[in-house]
Amino acid sequence: MKKTLPLITCLAMLLLSQGLLAQTPQMINYQAVVRDEAGEPLADQELEIEISILQGAIDGTPVLIETHHTTSNEFGLVNLHVGSILPLDDVDWGAGPYFLEVKVDGNLLGASQLLSVPYALHADSSADAFSGDYDDLENAPDLSGLIAIEDPSAGDIIYYNADGWQKLPLGNEGQVLSILEGEPAWTTVEMDTEITDADGNVYGAVTIGAQQWLDRNLKTSSYNNGDPIPTGMDDEEWTNATEGAVATYPHDMVAGIDSEQEMVDIYGRLYNWYAVNDDRGICPPGYRVPADDDYDDLIYYLIGEGHEDSYGNVLKSCRQNGSPLGGDCDTDEHPFWFFNASQYGTDDYGFGALPSGYRHGETGVFLVVTFGKYMWTADEDTEVDAFYRMMLFASGLVLPSEGITKNMGSSIRCIKE
């Protein structure tokens, strides 16, 4: 649901419990996009943001209150570090639950429960925290005779079958763990080498963990049965549409792109959510629009690979104005991401995310090509809103969304069924 305040609305709020630093000082990273009553970002705005940690309930007793004075960037994005003013280790994290309450310029945005963060902090500060070394435990049972595995190696999987405990050695790059005839086994993922949509556009595929994705944004202007997706709508028609529609970012609004076809080839097309949800299908056969949970699974996999604070950057194309990687990555020729001194794509997995911009669902105007990537999910929020994910040039993450109007024009990145 979209939240509305008298002065300010919050488009996206992300509490990074996974990104909690184990070293001192401990902090919780908080990001938000602030908007005015009309839904426009409060760009370059000086803001006073009060962060409170409440104990016991959503209206509980404050145990820590920080006031941050910050300035939003050109997209209304603010970044704060809770614990940068007052130490988080003064909070008794074992006496939760705890809730995070946010006020902007005196306006209450709401409160949400802190989940894994307090436990991580409590474990780090507790005198009884386990060192991780089994030999440090007192009165520990002798387990030496329970499991006997010959020559164990790093990455081995130990499982039990009718014959006793078995060892499955570490698989090879690109393999996935499967169950074959009732037992775990590594299997090779067969990559699709040529995927074609209803218009004949050809895509490659990229495997990340157990998922297989198209290697670029969807380009089709037709449903899978050959029916054309309505296009060529003016701003009013776009905002009032209740059926599927597709648009192409106007090439004459983007310096360095000379035709509509060039725009489509580079950044793909923009679709409203009604096209996503149409029974005629929009992704190539064997693929579908990802659910919100598919993006969560992708993020959890990348966090597990050590990318807690950069899982968006490792998915972005490295092509960026001023990229410190240099070479072909440092470019101002399309396609490219807008310059940012600290956040830049490394494209570790071949996902190659590009900033294709979007078409506003309430005004119909086209916005922020090279600045951001907005991707539909298949999940509906309300009768008028649906969920999407976004990547911004100034963030290293894949930000979650509350519902946004189904008339927004966003990219689609298809996933294998």
Coordinates of C-alpha atoms in Angstrom, one line a residue:
M1 CA 0.0 0.0 0.0
K2 CA 1.2 3.6 -0.7
K3 CA 1.7 5.6 2.6
T4 CA 0.7 9.2 2.6
L5 CA 1.7 11.9 5.1
P6 CA 0.6 15.5 5.2
L7 CA 3.9 16.7 3.9
I8 CA 6.1 13.7 3.1
T9 CA 5.6 10.2 1.7
C10 CA 8.1 7.3 1.9
L11 CA 8.6 5.5 -1.4
A12 CA 11.1 2.9 -0.3
M13 CA 12.5 2.1 3.2
L14 CA 15.1 -0.6 3.6
L15 CA 16.5 -1.9 6.9
L16 CA 19.6 -3.9 6.2
S17 CA 19.8 -6.4 9.0
Q18 CA 21.9 -8.6 6.7
G19 CA 24.4 -5.8 6.3
L20 CA 25.0 -5.3 10.0
L21 CA 28.7 -4.8 10.7
A22 CA 30.2 -7.3 13.2
Q23 CA 33.0 -4.9 14.0
T24 CA 32.8 -1.8 16.1
P25 CA 31.2 0.7 15.6
Q26 CA 28.0 -1.2 15.0
M27 CA 25.4 0.5 12.8
I28 CA 22.2 -0.2 11.0
N29 CA 22.0 1.2 7.4
Y30 CA 18.7 3.0 6.6
Q31 CA 17.7 4.2 3.2
A32 CA 14.5 6.1 2.1
V33 CA 13.1 8.1 -0.7
V34 CA 11.1 11.1 0.4
R35 CA 8.3 12.6 -1.6
D36 CA 5.9 15.5 -1.3
E37 CA 2.1 15.4 -1.3
A38 CA 2.1 15.2 -5.1
G39 CA 4.4 12.2 -5.1
E40 CA 7.4 14.0 -6.5
P41 CA 10.8 13.3 -4.9
L42 CA 12.1 16.0 -2.5
A43 CA 15.3 16.5 -4.3
D44 CA 18.3 18.3 -2.7
Q45 CA 16.2 19.0 0.4
E46 CA 17.6 19.6 3.9
L47 CA 15.8 17.2 6.2
E48 CA 15.7 16.5 9.9
I49 CA 15.1 12.7 10.4
E50 CA 14.5 11.4 13.9
I51 CA 15.2 7.7 14.4
S52 CA 13.9 6.0 17.6
I53 CA 14.3 2.5 18.8
L54 CA 11.3 1.5 20.8
Q55 CA 11.2 -1.4 23.3
G56 CA 8.4 -3.9 23.7
A57 CA 5.8 -2.7 21.3
I58 CA 5.2 -0.4 18.3
D59 CA 4.3 2.4 20.8
G60 CA 6.8 1.2 23.3
T61 CA 9.4 3.2 25.4
P62 CA 12.2 4.8 23.4
V63 CA 15.6 3.4 24.4
L64 CA 17.6 5.3 21.8
I65 CA 16.7 8.5 19.9
E66 CA 19.0 10.0 17.2
T67 CA 18.4 13.1 15.2
H68 CA 20.1 13.2 11.8
H69 CA 20.4 16.3 9.7
T70 CA 20.9 15.3 6.1
T71 CA 20.2 16.4 2.5
S72 CA 18.4 14.3 0.0
N73 CA 20.0 13.7 -3.4
E74 CA 18.5 14.6 -6.8
F75 CA 16.1 11.6 -6.5
G76 CA 15.0 12.3 -2.9
L77 CA 17.2 9.5 -1.6
V78 CA 18.7 9.7 1.9
N79 CA 21.2 7.4 3.5
L80 CA 21.5 7.2 7.3
H81 CA 23.5 5.1 9.7
V82 CA 21.6 4.4 13.0
G83 CA 24.2 4.1 15.7
S84 CA 26.5 6.7 14.1
I85 CA 25.4 9.3 16.8
L86 CA 24.7 7.1 19.8
P87 CA 26.2 3.7 20.4
L88 CA 23.9 0.7 19.7
D89 CA 25.7 -1.4 22.3
D90 CA 24.1 0.7 25.0
V91 CA 20.8 -1.0 24.1
D92 CA 20.0 -4.3 25.9
W93 CA 19.2 -6.3 22.8
G94 CA 18.3 -9.3 24.8
A95 CA 15.3 -7.5 26.3
G96 CA 13.3 -7.1 23.0
P97 CA 11.3 -7.0 20.8
Y98 CA 12.4 -3.7 19.4
F99 CA 10.8 -1.4 16.8
L100 CA 12.3 1.3 14.6
E101 CA 10.3 4.5 14.5
V102 CA 11.0 7.3 11.9
K103 CA 10.0 10.9 11.8
V104 CA 10.9 13.3 9.0
D105 CA 10.7 17.1 9.8
G106 CA 8.4 16.2 12.8
N107 CA 6.1 14.0 10.7
L108 CA 5.7 10.4 11.9
L109 CA 6.3 7.9 9.0
G110 CA 5.6 4.8 11.2
A111 CA 7.4 2.1 13.0
S112 CA 8.5 -1.5 12.0
Q113 CA 9.9 -4.3 14.0
L114 CA 13.6 -5.1 14.1
L115 CA 14.1 -8.8 13.6
S116 CA 17.5 -10.3 13.1
V117 CA 19.5 -7.1 14.0
P118 CA 18.9 -7.2 17.8
Y119 CA 19.9 -10.9 17.9
A120 CA 23.2 -10.2 16.0
L121 CA 23.9 -7.3 18.3
H122 CA 23.0 -9.3 21.4
A123 CA 25.2 -12.2 20.4
D124 CA 28.1 -9.8 19.7
S125 CA 27.9 -8.1 23.1
S126 CA 26.9 -11.0 25.3
A127 CA 29.5 -12.3 27.7
D128 CA 28.2 -15.8 27.0
A129 CA 28.6 -15.6 23.2
F130 CA 30.0 -18.7 21.6
S131 CA 33.5 -18.3 20.2
G132 CA 32.8 -20.7 17.4
D133 CA 35.4 -23.2 18.7
Y134 CA 33.7 -26.4 19.9
D135 CA 36.7 -27.0 22.2
D136 CA 35.9 -23.8 24.2
L137 CA 32.6 -25.3 25.5
E138 CA 32.6 -26.7 29.0
N139 CA 31.2 -30.1 29.7
A140 CA 30.8 -30.7 25.9
P141 CA 29.9 -34.3 24.9
D142 CA 32.4 -36.4 23.0
L143 CA 31.1 -36.6 19.4
S144 CA 34.2 -38.3 18.0
G145 CA 32.4 -41.7 17.6
L146 CA 29.1 -40.5 16.1
I147 CA 30.1 -39.7 12.5
A148 CA 33.1 -41.2 10.8
I149 CA 33.9 -39.6 7.4
E150 CA 37.0 -40.6 5.6
D151 CA 39.2 -37.7 4.3
P152 CA 36.6 -34.8 4.6
S153 CA 37.3 -31.8 2.4
A154 CA 36.0 -28.2 2.4
G155 CA 32.6 -28.0 0.8
D156 CA 31.7 -31.7 1.3
I157 CA 28.0 -32.4 2.1
I158 CA 27.4 -35.1 4.6
Y159 CA 24.1 -37.0 4.4
Y160 CA 22.6 -40.3 5.7
N161 CA 21.1 -43.1 3.8
A162 CA 20.3 -46.8 4.5
D163 CA 24.0 -47.7 4.5
G164 CA 25.0 -45.0 7.0
W165 CA 26.6 -41.6 6.7
Q166 CA 27.8 -40.6 3.2
K167 CA 30.0 -37.8 1.7
L168 CA 29.0 -35.8 -1.4
P169 CA 32.1 -33.9 -2.6
L170 CA 31.8 -30.3 -3.7
G171 CA 30.3 -29.9 -7.1
N172 CA 31.6 -27.9 -10.1
E173 CA 31.0 -24.3 -11.1
G174 CA 27.5 -23.9 -12.7
Q175 CA 26.1 -27.1 -11.1
V176 CA 23.1 -27.1 -8.8
L177 CA 22.2 -29.4 -5.9
S178 CA 19.4 -31.8 -6.8
I179 CA 17.7 -34.9 -5.5
L180 CA 18.1 -37.9 -7.7
E181 CA 16.5 -41.3 -6.7
G182 CA 16.1 -40.0 -3.2
E183 CA 19.6 -38.8 -2.6
P184 CA 21.4 -35.4 -3.1
A185 CA 23.5 -35.0 -6.3
W186 CA 25.1 -32.3 -8.2
T187 CA 23.6 -31.7 -11.7
T188 CA 24.6 -29.5 -14.5
V189 CA 22.2 -26.8 -15.5
E190 CA 21.5 -26.9 -19.2
M191 CA 21.7 -23.3 -20.5
D192 CA 19.4 -22.1 -23.1
T193 CA 21.6 -20.8 -25.9
E194 CA 19.0 -19.0 -27.9
I195 CA 15.7 -17.7 -26.6
T196 CA 13.2 -15.9 -28.9
D197 CA 10.2 -13.7 -28.0
A198 CA 7.0 -13.2 -30.1
D199 CA 8.7 -10.5 -32.2
G200 CA 11.7 -12.7 -33.0
N201 CA 14.1 -10.8 -30.6
V202 CA 16.8 -13.1 -29.5
Y203 CA 18.1 -13.3 -25.9
G204 CA 20.8 -15.2 -24.1
A205 CA 20.5 -16.6 -20.6
V206 CA 22.5 -16.3 -17.4
T207 CA 22.5 -18.7 -14.4
I208 CA 22.8 -17.2 -10.9
G209 CA 22.6 -19.9 -8.2
A210 CA 19.6 -22.1 -9.0
Q211 CA 17.9 -19.4 -11.2
Q212 CA 18.2 -18.8 -14.9
W213 CA 17.4 -15.3 -16.2
L214 CA 17.3 -13.6 -19.6
D215 CA 20.5 -11.6 -20.1
R216 CA 18.7 -8.4 -21.0
N217 CA 15.4 -6.4 -20.7
L218 CA 12.4 -7.7 -22.6
K219 CA 11.9 -6.1 -26.0
T220 CA 8.7 -7.6 -27.4
S221 CA 5.8 -5.5 -28.6
S222 CA 3.5 -8.6 -29.0
Y223 CA 1.9 -11.2 -26.7
N224 CA 3.0 -14.8 -27.2
N225 CA -0.1 -15.5 -29.4
G226 CA 1.0 -12.8 -31.8
D227 CA -1.5 -10.1 -30.6
P228 CA 0.1 -6.7 -30.6
I229 CA 0.4 -4.9 -27.2
P230 CA -1.3 -1.5 -27.5
T231 CA 1.3 1.3 -27.9
G232 CA 1.7 4.9 -29.1
M233 CA -0.4 6.2 -26.2
D234 CA -0.2 9.9 -25.2
D235 CA 0.2 10.8 -21.5
E236 CA -3.5 10.8 -20.7
E237 CA -4.2 7.6 -22.4
W238 CA -1.3 5.9 -20.7
T239 CA -2.4 7.0 -17.2
N240 CA -6.0 5.9 -17.8
A241 CA -5.2 2.5 -19.4
T242 CA -6.8 -0.6 -17.7
E243 CA -5.3 -3.1 -20.2
G244 CA -1.8 -4.0 -21.2
A245 CA 0.3 -1.3 -22.9
V246 CA 3.9 -0.9 -24.0
A247 CA 6.0 2.2 -24.6
T248 CA 9.5 3.0 -25.8
Y249 CA 11.6 5.7 -24.1
P250 CA 11.7 8.6 -26.6
H251 CA 15.1 8.5 -28.3
D252 CA 15.0 12.2 -28.9
M253 CA 15.0 12.8 -25.1
V254 CA 18.3 10.9 -24.8
A255 CA 21.5 12.4 -26.3
G256 CA 23.5 9.8 -28.1
I257 CA 20.6 7.5 -29.3
D258 CA 19.4 8.2 -32.8
S259 CA 16.3 6.0 -33.3
E260 CA 13.5 4.2 -31.5
Q261 CA 15.0 0.8 -32.6
E262 CA 18.3 1.7 -31.1
M263 CA 16.6 2.6 -27.9
V264 CA 14.8 -0.8 -27.9
D265 CA 18.0 -2.7 -28.7
I266 CA 19.9 -1.1 -25.9
Y267 CA 17.4 -0.6 -23.0
G268 CA 14.3 -2.7 -24.0
R269 CA 10.7 -1.6 -23.7
L270 CA 8.6 -0.3 -20.8
Y271 CA 5.3 -2.1 -19.9
N272 CA 2.5 -1.4 -17.6
W273 CA 1.5 -4.1 -15.1
Y274 CA -1.6 -5.0 -17.0
A275 CA 0.6 -6.4 -19.8
V276 CA 2.6 -8.4 -17.2
N277 CA -0.7 -10.0 -15.9
D278 CA -2.2 -10.7 -19.3
D279 CA -3.1 -14.4 -19.9
R280 CA -1.6 -14.3 -23.4
G281 CA 1.9 -14.2 -21.9
I282 CA 4.7 -11.8 -22.5
C283 CA 8.0 -13.6 -21.8
P284 CA 9.4 -16.1 -24.2
P285 CA 8.1 -19.7 -24.0
G286 CA 9.6 -21.4 -20.9
Y287 CA 10.1 -18.1 -19.1
R288 CA 7.9 -15.9 -16.9
V289 CA 7.8 -12.6 -15.2
P290 CA 9.5 -13.1 -11.8
A291 CA 7.6 -13.1 -8.6
D292 CA 8.7 -10.8 -5.7
D293 CA 10.0 -13.9 -4.0
D294 CA 12.2 -14.7 -7.0
Y295 CA 14.0 -11.4 -6.4
D296 CA 14.3 -12.2 -2.7
D297 CA 15.9 -15.6 -3.6
L298 CA 18.3 -13.9 -5.9
I299 CA 19.3 -11.4 -3.2
Y300 CA 19.7 -14.1 -0.5
Y301 CA 21.9 -16.1 -2.8
L302 CA 24.2 -13.0 -3.5
I303 CA 24.3 -12.2 0.2
G304 CA 25.4 -15.8 0.8
E305 CA 28.2 -15.2 -1.7
G306 CA 29.5 -12.4 0.3
H307 CA 27.8 -9.4 -1.3
E308 CA 25.8 -8.1 1.7
D309 CA 26.3 -4.4 0.8
S310 CA 26.7 -4.7 -2.9
Y311 CA 24.3 -7.3 -4.3
G312 CA 22.9 -4.6 -6.6
N313 CA 26.3 -3.6 -7.9
V314 CA 27.3 -7.1 -8.8
L315 CA 24.2 -7.3 -11.0
K316 CA 24.7 -4.0 -12.7
S317 CA 26.5 -3.6 -16.0
C318 CA 30.0 -2.2 -15.4
R319 CA 29.4 0.5 -18.1
Q320 CA 29.3 3.7 -16.1
N321 CA 30.4 7.3 -16.6
G322 CA 33.6 7.5 -14.5
S323 CA 33.7 3.9 -13.5
P324 CA 36.9 3.2 -11.5
L325 CA 37.2 -0.1 -13.3
G326 CA 38.4 1.8 -16.4
G327 CA 38.7 0.4 -19.9
D328 CA 35.3 -0.2 -21.6
C329 CA 33.6 0.1 -18.2
D330 CA 34.4 3.8 -18.0
T331 CA 32.2 5.3 -20.7
D332 CA 29.6 7.9 -21.5
E333 CA 28.3 6.1 -24.6
H334 CA 25.1 4.2 -24.4
P335 CA 24.4 2.0 -22.6
F336 CA 25.8 3.4 -19.4
W337 CA 25.0 4.2 -15.7
F338 CA 25.2 7.8 -14.5
F339 CA 28.3 8.7 -12.5
N340 CA 28.6 7.9 -8.8
A341 CA 31.9 8.0 -6.9
S342 CA 31.2 5.1 -4.6
Q343 CA 28.5 2.9 -6.2
Y344 CA 29.4 1.3 -9.6
G345 CA 28.5 -1.9 -11.4
T346 CA 30.9 -4.9 -11.5
D347 CA 28.6 -7.4 -13.3
D348 CA 30.1 -10.4 -11.5
Y349 CA 27.4 -12.8 -12.8
G350 CA 26.6 -11.5 -16.3
F351 CA 23.2 -10.1 -15.4
G352 CA 24.2 -6.8 -17.0
A353 CA 21.4 -4.6 -15.5
L354 CA 21.0 -1.3 -17.3
P355 CA 19.2 1.9 -16.2
S356 CA 16.3 1.9 -18.6
G357 CA 14.2 4.5 -16.7
Y358 CA 10.4 4.4 -16.4
R359 CA 7.2 6.0 -17.6
H360 CA 5.3 7.7 -14.8
G361 CA 2.0 6.1 -14.0
E362 CA 0.2 9.2 -12.9
T363 CA 1.6 11.8 -15.4
G364 CA 2.7 9.6 -18.3
V365 CA 6.1 11.4 -18.6
F366 CA 9.3 9.5 -19.2
L367 CA 12.0 9.8 -16.5
V368 CA 15.6 8.9 -15.5
V369 CA 17.2 6.8 -18.2
T370 CA 20.8 6.1 -17.1
F371 CA 19.8 6.9 -13.5
G372 CA 17.7 3.9 -12.5
K373 CA 16.2 0.6 -13.5
Y374 CA 12.7 -0.4 -12.5
M375 CA 11.5 -4.0 -12.9
W376 CA 8.0 -5.4 -12.6
T377 CA 7.2 -8.4 -10.5
A378 CA 4.2 -10.7 -11.2
D379 CA 2.7 -9.9 -7.7
E380 CA -0.3 -7.6 -7.2
D381 CA -0.4 -5.5 -4.1
T382 CA -3.9 -4.0 -4.3
E383 CA -6.6 -3.5 -7.0
V384 CA -4.6 -0.5 -8.4
D385 CA -1.0 -1.3 -7.2
A386 CA 1.6 -4.0 -7.9
F387 CA 5.1 -4.7 -6.6
Y388 CA 8.3 -3.9 -8.5
R389 CA 12.1 -3.7 -7.7
M390 CA 14.4 -0.9 -8.5
M391 CA 18.1 -0.3 -8.9
L392 CA 19.6 3.2 -8.7
F393 CA 22.9 4.7 -9.8
A394 CA 23.5 5.9 -6.2
S395 CA 22.8 2.6 -4.4
G396 CA 24.6 -0.7 -4.4
L397 CA 21.4 -2.7 -3.6
V398 CA 18.2 -4.0 -5.3
L399 CA 15.6 -2.0 -3.4
P400 CA 12.1 -3.5 -2.6
S401 CA 8.9 -1.6 -3.3
E402 CA 5.6 -1.1 -1.7
G403 CA 2.9 -1.1 -4.2
I404 CA 3.1 1.3 -7.1
T405 CA 0.4 2.1 -9.6
K406 CA -0.1 -0.5 -12.3
N407 CA 0.1 2.3 -14.9
M408 CA 3.8 2.8 -14.3
G409 CA 5.9 1.8 -17.3
S410 CA 8.7 -0.4 -16.2
S411 CA 11.2 -2.9 -17.6
I412 CA 10.7 -6.7 -17.4
R413 CA 13.6 -9.2 -16.8
C414 CA 12.2 -12.7 -17.4
I415 CA 13.1 -15.8 -15.3
K416 CA 13.0 -19.4 -16.4
E417 CA 10.0 -21.4 -15.3

